[in-house]
Short mmCIF file of C-alpha atoms in Angstrom, two decimals:
data_model
loop_
_atom_site.label_atom_id
_atom_site.label_comp_id
_atom_site.label_asym_id
_atom_site.label_seq_id
_atom_site.Cartn_x
_atom_site.Cartn_y
_atom_site.Cartn_z
CA MET A 1 123.28 75.02 93.78
CA GLN A 2 126.20 74.13 91.59
CA SER A 3 123.85 72.49 89.08
CA CYS A 4 121.92 75.73 88.59
CA LYS A 5 122.51 77.69 85.44
CA LEU A 6 122.12 80.98 87.28
CA PRO A 7 124.92 82.24 89.53
CA ILE A 8 124.73 81.08 93.13
CA GLU A 9 124.38 84.66 94.37
CA VAL A 10 121.30 85.18 92.20
CA CYS A 11 119.65 81.98 93.45
CA GLU A 12 120.32 82.90 97.06
CA ARG A 13 118.85 86.37 96.51
CA VAL A 14 115.73 84.83 94.96
CA ILE A 15 115.28 82.53 97.96
CA ASP A 16 115.74 85.36 100.46
CA ASN A 17 113.30 87.64 98.62
CA LEU A 18 110.75 84.85 98.34
CA ALA A 19 110.85 84.31 102.09
CA LEU A 20 110.84 88.04 102.89
CA PRO A 21 107.11 88.26 103.83
CA ALA A 22 107.67 85.54 106.43
CA HIS A 23 110.32 87.54 108.28
CA ASN A 24 107.81 89.86 109.92
CA PRO A 25 104.20 88.96 109.07
CA THR A 26 101.66 91.57 110.15
CA ILE A 27 97.89 91.75 110.20
CA LEU A 28 97.90 93.03 106.63
CA ASP A 29 100.15 90.43 104.98
CA TYR A 30 100.01 87.30 107.12
CA ASP A 31 98.34 85.41 104.28
CA LYS A 32 101.18 86.43 101.95
CA ALA A 33 103.67 85.17 104.51
CA VAL A 34 101.99 81.76 104.64
CA GLU A 35 101.82 81.63 100.85
CA ALA A 36 105.49 82.60 100.50
CA VAL A 37 106.67 79.88 102.86
CA SER A 38 104.40 77.34 101.17
CA THR A 39 105.88 78.23 97.79
CA LEU A 40 109.40 77.99 99.16
CA TYR A 41 108.55 74.63 100.71
CA ALA A 42 107.28 73.35 97.36
CA CYS A 43 110.40 74.58 95.57
CA SER A 44 112.60 72.80 98.12
CA LEU A 45 110.81 69.53 97.39
CA VAL A 46 111.48 69.94 93.66
CA CYS A 47 115.05 71.19 93.81
CA ARG A 48 117.41 69.79 96.46
CA ASP A 49 119.80 72.68 95.91
CA TRP A 50 117.23 75.02 97.44
CA VAL A 51 117.07 73.12 100.75
CA PRO A 52 120.27 74.33 102.49
CA ARG A 53 119.64 78.00 101.80
CA SER A 54 115.91 77.93 102.50
CA GLN A 55 115.96 75.64 105.54
CA HIS A 56 116.06 78.47 108.06
CA HIS A 57 113.22 80.26 106.24
CA LEU A 58 110.80 77.36 106.14
CA ILE A 59 109.98 77.27 109.82
CA ARG A 60 109.49 81.02 110.27
CA CYS A 61 105.81 80.72 109.37
CA VAL A 62 104.04 77.61 110.71
CA THR A 63 100.44 76.63 109.97
CA LEU A 64 98.66 73.85 111.87
CA ARG A 65 95.31 72.43 110.78
CA THR A 66 94.90 69.04 112.46
CA THR A 67 95.89 67.30 115.68
CA ARG A 68 98.21 65.03 113.74
CA GLY A 69 100.02 67.99 112.25
CA ALA A 70 100.28 69.62 115.67
CA ASP A 71 101.75 66.44 117.19
CA ALA A 72 104.26 66.23 114.35
CA PHE A 73 105.36 69.83 114.89
CA LEU A 74 105.69 69.31 118.65
CA SER A 75 107.82 66.24 117.98
CA THR A 76 110.05 68.21 115.64
CA ILE A 77 110.56 70.92 118.27
CA ALA A 78 111.37 68.21 120.83
CA ARG A 79 114.04 66.70 118.57
CA HIS A 80 115.41 70.06 117.37
CA PRO A 81 114.85 72.68 120.10
CA HIS A 82 116.88 75.30 118.23
CA ARG A 83 114.24 75.41 115.49
CA ALA A 84 111.73 76.92 117.92
CA GLN A 85 113.75 80.13 117.92
CA SER A 86 113.07 80.59 114.18
CA VAL A 87 109.26 80.55 114.43
CA GLN A 88 107.85 84.07 114.15
CA PHE A 89 104.31 83.38 112.92
CA LEU A 90 102.00 80.64 114.18
CA GLY A 91 98.64 80.11 112.52
CA ILE A 92 96.11 77.54 113.72
CA TYR A 93 93.30 76.90 111.24
CA PRO A 94 91.42 73.83 112.55
CA ARG A 95 89.55 71.80 110.02
CA PRO A 96 85.91 71.18 110.99
CA PRO A 97 85.00 67.72 112.25
CA PRO A 98 83.51 65.28 109.74
CA SER A 99 80.09 65.55 111.42
CA SER A 100 78.71 68.30 113.63
CA THR A 101 75.95 66.08 115.05
CA LYS A 102 78.36 64.03 117.18
CA PRO A 103 80.99 65.60 119.40
CA ALA A 104 84.28 65.23 117.65
CA SER A 105 87.16 63.66 119.49
CA PRO A 106 90.31 65.72 119.83
CA SER A 107 92.42 62.64 119.09
CA PRO A 108 93.78 62.24 115.56
CA THR A 109 91.92 60.10 113.08
CA PRO A 110 93.25 58.25 110.02
CA SER A 111 91.60 60.83 107.78
CA ASP A 112 93.58 63.62 109.40
CA SER A 113 96.67 64.65 107.52
CA PRO A 114 99.35 67.00 108.77
CA ALA A 115 99.44 70.33 107.03
CA PRO A 116 102.01 72.44 108.82
CA THR A 117 103.77 74.92 106.61
CA SER A 118 107.28 74.22 107.84
CA SER A 119 110.17 71.92 107.18
CA THR A 120 109.73 68.18 106.85
CA LEU A 121 108.01 66.84 109.97
CA PRO A 122 108.32 63.23 111.16
CA SER A 123 105.13 61.32 111.86
CA HIS A 124 106.50 59.43 114.89
CA SER A 125 109.00 60.78 117.37
CA PRO A 126 109.33 61.20 121.14
CA ALA A 127 106.78 63.50 122.70
CA LEU A 128 107.57 66.61 124.69
CA PRO A 129 107.65 66.50 128.47
CA ALA A 130 104.46 67.48 130.24
CA SER A 131 105.79 70.83 131.48
CA PRO A 132 108.37 72.27 129.10
CA VAL A 133 110.71 74.81 130.58
CA ALA A 134 111.15 78.06 128.72
CA PRO A 135 114.70 79.15 127.87
CA SER A 136 116.43 81.34 130.37
CA SER A 137 115.92 85.08 130.02
CA SER A 138 119.69 85.56 130.05
CA HIS A 139 119.75 84.28 126.49
CA SER A 140 117.43 86.80 124.87
CA PRO A 141 117.24 86.36 121.10
CA GLN A 142 117.18 89.20 118.62
CA ILE A 143 113.73 90.01 117.24
CA PRO A 144 113.00 92.19 114.22
CA VAL A 145 110.68 95.07 115.10
CA SER A 146 108.73 97.04 112.53
CA VAL A 147 109.27 100.78 112.91
CA SER A 148 107.33 103.67 111.47
CA ASN A 149 109.77 104.39 108.63
CA ASP A 150 109.38 100.86 107.21
CA GLN A 151 112.79 99.77 108.42
CA HIS A 152 113.71 96.93 110.73
CA VAL A 153 115.84 97.22 113.82
CA GLU A 154 117.05 94.57 116.23
CA GLU A 155 115.68 94.66 119.74
CA THR A 156 116.54 92.50 122.73
CA PRO A 157 113.58 91.99 125.10
CA SER A 158 114.43 92.68 128.71
CA GLN A 159 112.33 91.45 131.60
CA SER A 160 111.75 93.63 134.62
CA GLU A 161 111.60 92.48 138.21
CA SER A 162 107.81 92.35 138.12
CA GLY A 163 107.88 89.91 135.23
CA ASN A 164 106.57 92.30 132.57
CA LEU A 165 108.40 93.21 129.42
CA ALA A 166 110.24 96.49 129.48
CA HIS A 167 108.51 99.52 128.00
CA VAL A 168 107.95 99.32 124.27
CA PRO A 169 110.19 101.68 122.26
CA THR A 170 108.45 104.79 121.00
CA THR A 171 109.29 103.90 117.39
CA GLU A 172 106.72 101.13 117.30
CA SER A 173 103.21 101.59 116.01
CA SER A 174 100.05 100.02 117.38
CA GLU A 175 96.80 99.14 115.67
CA PHE A 176 93.41 98.33 117.10
CA HIS A 177 91.06 96.87 114.53
CA ILE A 178 87.61 95.47 115.23
CA SER A 179 85.34 94.18 112.51
CA SER A 180 82.36 91.88 112.45
CA ARG A 181 79.78 90.43 110.10
CA ASP A 182 76.32 88.91 110.30
CA ARG A 183 76.01 85.13 110.56
CA THR A 184 72.57 84.98 108.94
CA GLN A 185 74.06 83.94 105.60
CA ASP A 186 75.75 80.95 107.23
CA LYS A 187 72.40 79.73 108.55
CA ILE A 188 70.84 80.15 105.11
CA GLU A 189 73.62 78.11 103.51
CA GLY A 190 73.07 75.32 106.04
CA LYS A 191 76.32 75.70 107.98
CA THR A 192 76.00 74.27 111.47
CA SER A 193 77.93 75.10 114.58
CA ILE A 194 80.94 73.00 115.57
CA PRO A 195 81.09 71.48 119.06
CA PRO A 196 83.39 73.56 121.28
CA CYS A 197 85.06 70.41 122.66
CA TYR A 198 86.61 69.86 119.23
CA TYR A 199 88.90 72.85 119.83
CA ASN A 200 90.33 71.72 123.15
CA TRP A 201 93.45 70.44 121.41
CA ILE A 202 94.26 73.98 120.26
CA TYR A 203 94.71 75.26 123.79
CA LYS A 204 96.70 72.15 124.72
CA VAL A 205 99.04 72.85 121.82
CA LEU A 206 99.37 76.52 122.77
CA THR A 207 100.12 75.58 126.39
CA ARG A 208 103.07 73.47 125.26
CA LEU A 209 104.26 75.66 122.38
CA LEU A 210 104.15 79.26 123.59
CA PRO A 211 106.85 78.87 126.28
CA LEU A 212 109.18 77.42 123.63
CA LEU A 213 108.58 79.91 120.80
CA VAL A 214 110.78 82.66 122.23
CA ASN A 215 110.72 84.70 119.00
CA LEU A 216 107.00 84.39 118.22
CA SER A 217 105.66 87.75 117.05
CA SER A 218 102.29 86.87 115.43
CA LEU A 219 99.57 84.44 116.45
CA HIS A 220 96.52 83.73 114.28
CA LEU A 221 93.62 81.65 115.60
CA HIS A 222 90.79 80.85 113.20
CA GLY A 223 87.36 79.38 113.73
CA LEU A 224 87.24 79.20 117.52
CA PRO A 225 83.76 79.30 119.07
CA THR A 226 85.01 81.76 121.68
CA LEU A 227 88.15 82.55 123.66
CA HIS A 228 88.83 80.19 126.54
CA PRO A 229 88.70 81.87 129.98
CA LEU A 230 92.36 80.92 130.50
CA PHE A 231 93.46 82.37 127.17
CA VAL A 232 94.58 85.66 128.75
CA ARG A 233 96.87 83.83 131.16
CA LEU A 234 98.05 81.59 128.35
CA VAL A 235 99.25 84.33 126.00
CA SER A 236 100.75 86.39 128.81
CA CYS A 237 103.67 83.95 129.00
CA SER A 238 104.86 85.16 125.59
CA LYS A 239 107.10 88.19 125.97
CA THR A 240 107.67 88.79 122.25
CA LEU A 241 104.11 88.56 120.93
CA ARG A 242 103.35 91.72 118.94
CA THR A 243 100.31 90.76 116.83
CA LEU A 244 97.15 88.81 117.68
CA ILE A 245 94.80 87.83 114.86
CA PHE A 246 91.43 86.22 115.47
CA SER A 247 88.79 85.24 112.94
CA ASP A 248 85.33 83.68 113.19
CA LEU A 249 84.90 84.11 116.92
CA GLU A 250 81.46 83.54 118.43
CA ASN A 251 79.96 85.46 121.37
CA GLN A 252 83.07 87.47 122.11
CA SER A 253 83.08 90.10 124.84
CA PHE A 254 85.01 93.34 124.45
CA SER A 255 85.94 93.28 128.13
CA GLU A 256 87.99 90.12 127.54
CA ILE A 257 89.89 91.92 124.79
CA ILE A 258 90.78 94.70 127.20
CA GLN A 259 92.17 92.07 129.57
CA VAL A 260 94.34 90.67 126.78
CA ILE A 261 95.69 94.17 126.07
CA ASN A 262 96.44 94.75 129.75
CA ARG A 263 98.39 91.50 130.08
CA LEU A 264 100.47 92.15 126.94
CA PRO A 265 102.17 95.55 127.26
CA GLN A 266 104.34 94.80 124.23
CA LEU A 267 101.29 94.18 121.99
CA ARG A 268 101.21 96.38 118.90
CA SER A 269 98.31 95.00 116.87
CA ILE A 270 95.12 93.14 117.68
CA TYR A 271 92.83 92.22 114.82
CA PHE A 272 89.37 90.69 114.91
CA GLU A 273 87.72 89.54 111.70
CA ASP A 274 84.24 88.08 111.28
CA THR A 275 83.54 88.28 114.99
CA LYS A 276 80.10 88.04 116.55
CA TRP A 277 80.17 90.37 119.53
CA VAL A 278 78.05 90.27 122.64
CA ARG A 279 77.21 93.25 124.77
CA PRO A 280 80.50 93.89 126.62
CA VAL A 281 80.87 94.60 130.32
CA ARG A 282 82.32 97.98 131.20
CA PHE A 283 85.92 97.14 131.97
CA PHE A 284 88.51 99.73 131.06
CA SER A 285 92.26 99.71 131.18
CA ARG A 286 94.14 101.31 134.04
CA ARG A 287 97.46 101.05 132.28
CA SER A 288 98.66 103.74 129.91
CA HIS A 289 99.15 102.41 126.38
CA ARG A 290 100.91 104.42 123.72
CA PHE A 291 98.75 103.47 120.77
CA LYS A 292 99.52 105.12 117.45
CA ASP A 293 96.84 103.66 115.18
CA ILE A 294 93.26 103.04 116.26
CA PHE A 295 90.99 101.06 113.90
CA CYS A 296 87.34 100.57 114.83
CA GLY A 297 85.21 99.11 112.10
CA ALA A 298 82.51 97.03 113.75
CA ASP A 299 79.07 96.42 112.32
CA ASP A 300 77.68 96.60 115.86
CA GLU A 301 77.73 100.30 116.71
CA TYR A 302 77.77 99.76 120.47
CA VAL A 303 81.23 98.16 120.13
CA ASN A 304 82.58 101.41 118.72
CA THR A 305 80.85 103.27 121.55
CA ASP A 306 82.69 101.13 124.09
CA VAL A 307 85.97 101.67 122.26
CA LEU A 308 85.43 105.43 122.44
CA ASP A 309 84.63 105.16 126.15
CA TRP A 310 87.81 103.17 126.62
CA LEU A 311 89.82 105.84 124.79
CA GLY A 312 88.12 108.46 126.94
CA SER A 313 89.46 106.78 130.07
CA PRO A 314 92.96 107.72 131.29
CA GLN A 315 94.81 106.55 128.19
CA ASP A 316 97.95 108.10 126.77
CA LEU A 317 96.94 109.46 123.35
CA SER A 318 99.85 111.84 122.92
CA ARG A 319 101.21 109.75 120.04
CA LEU A 320 97.94 108.79 118.36
CA ARG A 321 98.54 109.08 114.63
CA LEU A 322 95.49 107.44 113.06
CA LEU A 323 91.84 107.37 114.17
CA LEU A 324 89.22 105.44 112.19
CA ILE A 325 85.69 105.05 113.54
CA ASN A 326 83.21 103.30 111.25
CA PRO A 327 80.31 103.60 111.84
CA LEU A 328 80.02 106.59 114.14
CA GLN A 329 76.84 107.36 116.06
CA ARG A 330 75.67 110.92 116.47
CA SER A 331 75.62 110.49 120.25
CA ASP A 332 79.37 109.77 120.17
CA LEU A 333 80.41 113.05 118.54
CA ASN A 334 81.20 114.69 121.87
CA LYS A 335 83.45 111.75 122.74
CA VAL A 336 85.31 112.17 119.46
CA HIS A 337 85.60 115.90 120.18
CA HIS A 338 87.20 115.12 123.55
CA ILE A 339 89.61 112.59 122.02
CA LEU A 340 90.68 115.03 119.30
CA GLN A 341 91.50 117.62 121.93
CA ARG A 342 93.89 115.18 123.59
CA CYS A 343 95.72 114.07 120.44
CA MET A 344 95.73 117.19 118.26
CA CYS A 345 99.54 117.36 118.32
CA SER A 346 100.11 113.96 116.69
CA LEU A 347 97.02 112.95 114.68
CA GLU A 348 97.70 112.64 110.95
CA PHE A 349 94.80 110.52 109.65
CA LEU A 350 91.16 111.00 110.62
CA ASN A 351 88.35 108.95 109.12
CA LEU A 352 84.86 109.27 110.59
CA PHE A 353 81.92 107.68 108.80
CA SER A 354 78.32 107.70 109.94
CA SER A 355 75.45 105.47 108.87
CA ASP A 356 72.97 107.85 110.50
CA ALA A 357 71.06 109.78 107.84
CA ASN A 358 70.56 112.72 110.20
CA MET A 359 74.21 112.96 111.19
CA PHE A 360 74.88 115.73 108.72
CA GLY A 361 71.39 117.22 108.94
CA GLU A 362 70.22 116.27 105.44
CA SER A 363 66.72 115.10 106.36
CA CYS A 364 65.93 116.82 109.63
CA PRO A 365 62.31 117.96 110.05
CA THR A 366 62.99 121.58 110.99
CA PRO A 367 65.70 124.10 110.01
CA THR A 368 66.60 124.54 113.67
CA ALA A 369 67.30 120.85 114.17
CA SER A 370 69.17 120.73 110.89
CA HIS A 371 71.35 123.66 111.92
CA THR A 372 71.99 122.09 115.32
CA ASP A 373 73.07 118.77 113.87
CA ARG A 374 75.34 120.40 111.32
CA SER A 375 76.91 122.70 113.87
CA LEU A 376 77.56 119.81 116.21
CA HIS A 377 79.30 117.82 113.51
CA VAL A 378 81.32 120.75 112.20
CA GLU A 379 82.28 121.75 115.74
CA SER A 380 83.58 118.27 116.40
CA LEU A 381 85.68 118.30 113.24
CA SER A 382 86.78 121.93 113.43
CA LEU A 383 89.73 120.84 115.57
CA SER A 384 91.22 119.21 112.47
CA SER A 385 92.63 122.59 111.44
CA HIS A 386 94.93 122.35 114.48
CA LEU A 387 95.93 118.75 113.76
CA LYS A 388 98.77 117.56 111.57
CA LEU A 389 96.40 115.88 109.16
CA GLU A 390 97.93 114.88 105.83
CA TYR A 391 94.96 112.89 104.52
CA MET A 392 91.29 113.81 104.72
CA ARG A 393 88.35 112.18 102.97
CA ILE A 394 84.86 113.68 103.08
CA ILE A 395 82.18 111.30 101.78
CA THR A 396 78.47 111.85 101.38
CA THR A 397 75.75 109.35 100.49
CA SER A 398 72.88 111.82 100.52
CA SER A 399 70.88 112.70 97.43
CA ASN A 400 71.11 116.37 98.38
CA LEU A 401 74.71 116.88 97.30
CA SER A 402 74.39 120.63 96.79
CA GLN A 403 73.46 121.13 100.45
CA ASN A 404 76.52 119.19 101.61
CA VAL A 405 78.82 121.06 99.23
CA ALA A 406 77.45 124.38 100.49
CA LEU A 407 78.03 123.25 104.09
CA LEU A 408 81.55 122.17 103.23
CA SER A 409 82.39 125.40 101.43
CA SER A 410 81.32 127.53 104.39
CA HIS A 411 83.61 125.62 106.79
CA ILE A 412 86.44 124.55 104.51
CA SER A 413 89.01 126.82 106.14
CA GLN A 414 88.11 125.59 109.63
CA LEU A 415 88.13 121.92 108.68
CA LEU A 416 91.39 121.64 106.77
CA SER A 417 94.86 121.52 108.25
CA PRO A 418 97.76 123.47 106.68
CA SER A 419 99.73 120.22 106.52
CA LEU A 420 97.07 118.59 104.32
CA VAL A 421 98.44 116.74 101.28
CA TYR A 422 95.43 114.64 100.14
CA LEU A 423 91.85 115.91 100.06
CA ILE A 424 89.12 113.63 98.73
CA ILE A 425 85.49 114.62 98.29
CA GLY A 426 83.46 111.52 97.49
CA HIS A 427 79.85 110.89 96.59
CA PHE A 428 78.30 107.42 96.49
CA GLU A 429 74.91 108.12 94.93
CA ASP A 430 73.98 107.69 91.28
CA LEU A 431 73.07 111.23 90.19
CA GLU A 432 72.89 113.09 86.93
CA LEU A 433 75.54 115.64 86.04
CA GLU A 434 73.09 118.48 86.65
CA SER A 435 72.62 117.30 90.24
CA LEU A 436 76.37 117.15 90.85
CA VAL A 437 76.97 120.79 89.94
CA THR A 438 73.73 122.44 91.02
CA SER A 439 75.71 124.85 93.22
CA PRO A 440 78.75 125.99 91.20
CA SER A 441 79.25 128.93 93.55
CA SER A 442 79.90 126.55 96.45
CA TRP A 443 82.43 124.61 94.40
CA LYS A 444 84.17 127.87 93.51
CA ASP A 445 84.28 128.84 97.19
CA ILE A 446 86.05 125.56 97.88
CA ASP A 447 88.42 126.26 95.00
CA ASN A 448 89.21 129.74 96.34
CA ALA A 449 89.80 128.41 99.84
CA LEU A 450 92.23 125.76 98.61
CA SER A 451 94.21 128.40 96.70
CA GLN A 452 95.19 130.15 99.94
CA PRO A 453 98.94 130.12 100.72
CA LYS A 454 98.44 128.09 103.89
CA PHE A 455 97.35 125.12 101.75
CA ASN A 456 100.43 125.15 99.53
CA ARG A 457 101.28 121.58 100.60
CA LEU A 458 98.08 120.25 99.04
CA ALA A 459 99.15 118.02 96.16
CA TYR A 460 95.97 116.05 95.38
CA PHE A 461 92.41 117.34 95.27
CA VAL A 462 90.29 114.33 94.30
CA ILE A 463 86.64 114.34 93.24
CA SER A 464 85.46 110.73 93.58
CA LEU A 465 82.08 109.76 92.13
CA SER A 466 80.23 106.48 91.91
CA VAL A 467 77.63 105.70 89.23
CA SER A 468 75.61 102.60 88.46
CA HIS A 469 76.18 102.40 84.71
CA GLU A 470 78.69 103.82 82.29
CA GLY A 471 76.30 105.88 80.20
CA ASN A 472 75.01 107.99 83.08
CA ILE A 473 77.78 110.59 82.96
CA ASP A 474 80.22 110.98 80.10
CA HIS A 475 83.76 111.16 81.42
CA GLU A 476 84.83 113.89 79.00
CA THR A 477 81.91 116.06 80.06
CA LEU A 478 82.65 115.30 83.69
CA ARG A 479 86.26 116.36 83.31
CA ALA A 480 85.43 119.53 81.45
CA THR A 481 82.77 120.47 83.98
CA PHE A 482 85.09 120.29 86.97
CA GLN A 483 87.85 122.05 85.06
CA THR A 484 85.43 124.94 84.60
CA ILE A 485 84.13 125.19 88.16
CA LEU A 486 87.54 124.51 89.77
CA PRO A 487 89.90 126.56 87.57
CA GLN A 488 92.55 127.36 90.19
CA SER A 489 92.97 123.76 91.28
CA TYR A 490 93.14 122.74 87.63
CA GLN A 491 95.87 125.28 86.87
CA ARG A 492 97.88 124.14 89.90
CA GLY A 493 97.78 120.58 88.58
CA ILE A 494 96.28 119.09 91.75
CA LEU A 495 92.79 118.29 90.41
CA TRP A 496 92.02 114.61 89.99
CA VAL A 497 88.59 113.34 88.95
CA GLU A 498 87.75 109.66 89.27
CA LYS A 499 84.56 107.82 88.39
CA TYR A 500 83.75 104.37 89.73
CA ILE A 501 81.22 102.33 87.79
CA GLU A 502 79.13 99.88 89.78
CA ALA A 503 78.78 97.24 87.09
CA ILE A 504 77.46 93.68 87.29
CA GLU A 505 80.91 92.18 86.93
CA GLY A 506 82.22 94.25 89.82
CA ARG A 507 83.62 97.63 90.55
CA ARG A 508 86.09 99.18 88.17
CA GLY A 509 87.47 102.68 88.13
CA GLU A 510 88.13 105.28 85.48
CA HIS A 511 90.64 107.90 86.57
CA PHE A 512 91.09 111.23 84.86
CA PRO A 513 94.20 112.96 86.21
CA GLU A 514 94.62 116.60 85.43
#
C-alpha cells in the first residue's frame, strides 16, 4: 500500500469496513455479505496492494454455483487447510441445467465456469481424500456470536460427552421465520421443474465440506427440489452452525424442519423463503429450546397452526421476546392466548394479523355473533397490558373504520402496556376524510386514555393511512383534522400522521411529524 496516496491506516480501515458484513452474515444481510466480499475481491484484482490486507476477508463468505467451482474450492481447501477455518458463510446457488427435458449430469461441463466468491481458486489440484477427518475438538476456534445488544463476543464451543454442543448462552437470540409463495406464476411464465438428480452434487459437496468448516455459522441453500432425507444427519456434524437459510424448496414438510431444530441445539435462526409446503405430520420437539424471536409468515395458514401447536407443546418460552403470526386464523386465538400466558414476563413485540374478515366481527350476521368474536379477540390480546410490550401496531382493512375505532377506544387501557413506546394505528382502505373521522368521540377517548400517567413512556403515536391517489385526502387537511381530534397527543409532541399513496410507479410515503 505504499503506492497509495492515502495513509496506510486509512486504506486498512476501508478494507476492514468493506468486509464487515461478511464477519457475521445473518438471515437479514447475507446478500450484503456476499456483495461486500465480491466487491473486495474485485478491488483486489485491480489493486495488488489490497491483496495482503484483504486476503483473510475474501474467504469468509463463499458462494458456489457450479460443480467446477465446487471442485476448485475443495481443491483449495485441500492445499490450504487453514483457510477452512476462515469460512463463516457458505452459499450454494446451483445454476439450472441447460435443458430440463434430459436429466442433467452432475459432472462438470465445458460451459460451466467457477463462480465462488473467495480468493483465487486453482482449476486443477489434488482432490480431497474420500473421508476427511474433522479437526480435533481440543483445538476449538473462536467464533463471533451476535448478542442482543448488537455487540460481538468470542465464544469457544465445548462438546459434551454425549456429542452435543454445550448449552447456548442466554445472550443469544433465535428466530423462526417461515414464508411461502404460490408457484402458479412460474407455470404461467413457462418455467419447468429441474430434475432432482441434478442436485446430487450439492450433498456430495456438503458431505466433504461441513466437517472441515469448523467456524461455519451460516448455510444458504437455494433452488433445491426438497431436502434430502439424510440432510438432518448431514448438518448435525456442524457444531458451530447458527443460521440455516433455504429458498425455493418444493414439497417441504414441517416435521422435517422440527427434526433439523432438534439435531442442532446451537441453532439460532432458520429461514425459509419461497417454500412450497405440504401438509406436515404431527411431530413436535421434546427438547426445550430457548427461542427469543418467533417469525411465522406463511401463506398456507395450516403451517402457522402447526407452529402454534408446536409452541403449545412443552417448550421453554420464558425468554420469548418477539411473536409474529401472519396470517392468524380465528380458531387459533385460544392457542395464542395460552402462549401469551406463558411468556408475559419477556414478550416485547407482538404482531398478529388476520386475513379472516370476521376475525374482528366487522361483517357478522347477528349482533350476538359480532360481540362474541370481538370479545374473543380482545380477551386474547388483553394480556398485552401485563406484557413488556414496547411496540404495538393495530391495523384494520375493513371499510367500517368507525366501528373498529370505537372497539379500540373501549379497550385501549386493557390492550396497552405501560412500557409501550410505539403505538401505530393503521388503515389500508381508500376512504374519504369524512369516513376516517366519523366517530370523533372514539378518537378523543383514545386520546384521553393515552394521556394517563401510566403511558408516560409513549413517545410515538402514529396514524398510518393508505390511499390510492394523491388527491383523495389533502395532507394539510388531514394533519389539521387529527390535531383537532387528538389535542393532548398533539400537545405532548407524540402525534405522527403518515399517508402512503398507492401510485402506479410504486408506494411512496408522505410523513407529517407533529
